[in-house]
């Protein structure tokens, strides 16, 4: 695919713009801090998002997209955004930013419409995968909440026969 | 047709660019705990008990609420010099801004310690400084309003009072102290959360957070004894409320009633059994059946009240000193506040280990020794026969709990014990452990279920470091010496680093401890088969 070859030459620019876009979804002061520090333990969200976006970009610009890897990296990003102050669409909307970045990077004469539409539909697919991941994360939170009550608080009492079986359904 | 950019802007990528004072609080589900049950407030004689909902417009505040806050603020400025200083000296250098786990996890600027403090400081300036009174907003001052009050409530219950920020402040400003004071003010208006008020009330009325009666406490321990017999072939004896014992043992009730703390509780029992022949004379109490102190998260008075119970029991039983289990805030209260609040405990004696004769001079005023220190001393003196290979199926890392590490400076004792009882120990990165440890995200009473988003966000930096050692070394167990951690970390691991379990220290000690006369151990305290045992049995069968 000619288009992907062309974009690969501008990969670092794409990565930078995409990282900027995703970090730009945080308030201005936060953006500054998340962008600044490169220590992965002192700045876990900023560094993780940056690293994963770079990985995702590389995978997407491959001729054949490995959707298993895509899923893994998207999971890392969305798992974080799923518990932050974002609506579901905001949590995964960063994926669609890539379309705009790509369009702005290409000069008019470079655009082969078929190729561009194919790449756009690949990005759409990422978005759908992201939607699944977001839902899984939210479900996981509810499961954790239920099992916390069931196992942690009543598990021990039940093992000791101090509460009735009825509580099993809590 | 809409252009791509317009479609995207519907997704609201860019957050509003208003200054913090002009950005009203937005209370979000999953980020706050339910309001206190009025019955619990009544039981604790706290003012304005009522049902109210943080999501409602009307918080049913008393008519003179502003006056109450102003008066309460003034009283505390007079009483606590530290607060007055902390209100005045911040130069807003920003060194603390990115040090709070809640900020790092949520990305919400109002979770920067400096802004958390500014929430109160802006009112302080307005009400108590000349510049603030005159220059208002220019001097960083603002009027108290219901909106500000709500902001206080939302963000003061997004601080776990962990003190990490204070480590980085050139002036030593401790935002935890500011939160503690702010929460006291909120309590003047009946604005506590239930996860704090109800455990505190249970503890006050019945003796422990869950409100478990003495007979159930004993039943639970009896049940552990049966389990221990099944695992080791030995049934220890535990006695309760025995007058004249040399030592009183107090631990958080979470160890007795909540997994996986229960395994640590079995660990204590096994250790005490082992030490009995060596001269340990210890009793448990069904009245002081709680080490934790949720009063600490309510007010100084409440903390004092709950702490005094432990000492009253020690006096009643006429013991010589107190041994304390693996707890977080119990130890912060003992180490930072007890001595000036209820101490010195002159009716007790300076603790001396009956086995090693080590005199715990560090505890000569509070008369209370931490079990990690006690056990480290035993190991150091060669008093325990240990087989660490029984923990070989575990690759262990250690989470420093804020209260015991930053709160009281205990770093090495638990590590020394861990390394003596486990062969595979790996540290997390240096800027996430010891005094720089990241909070579990659920401390200071925020370990509820309804605020799960908040807990996962607050625990993100901690989990991120665990994930690192999990990926790099295959770490599968996170050990810790705090009951809140034992309750809070399993869900955190479940969300961020599946495959990592959580345990206390003495669970691992008891796994390794070789008891005289024990049967061949085939399972650990969780009744999971020990490594190698299954294969051996398989071989026999062939
Ligand atoms: S580090 Fe200290 S002086 Fe600097 S902004 Fe934070 S609290 Fe203020
Ligand atoms: S005490 Fe801990 S939770 Fe509170 S502001 Fe400081 S770092 Fe954050």
XYZ file of C-alpha atoms and ligand atoms in Angstrom, chain B residues 89-96 114 121 168-171 173, ligand 1:
23
model
C 3.808 29.573 53.817
C 3.012 27.768 50.570
C 4.804 29.561 47.739
C 2.980 27.548 45.091
C 6.231 26.216 43.690
C 4.441 23.151 42.369
C 6.957 20.586 43.632
C 4.107 18.610 45.167
C -1.237 22.316 46.202
C -6.518 28.304 51.800
C 8.630 16.717 48.245
C 7.598 20.075 49.657
C 10.619 22.263 50.422
C 8.692 23.701 53.369
C 3.812 21.318 54.189
S 5.612 21.876 47.377
Fe 4.995 22.967 49.251
S 5.374 25.156 48.812
Fe 5.412 24.065 46.837
S 3.294 24.198 46.083
Fe 3.413 22.288 47.196
S 2.761 22.797 49.295
Fe 3.234 24.743 48.265
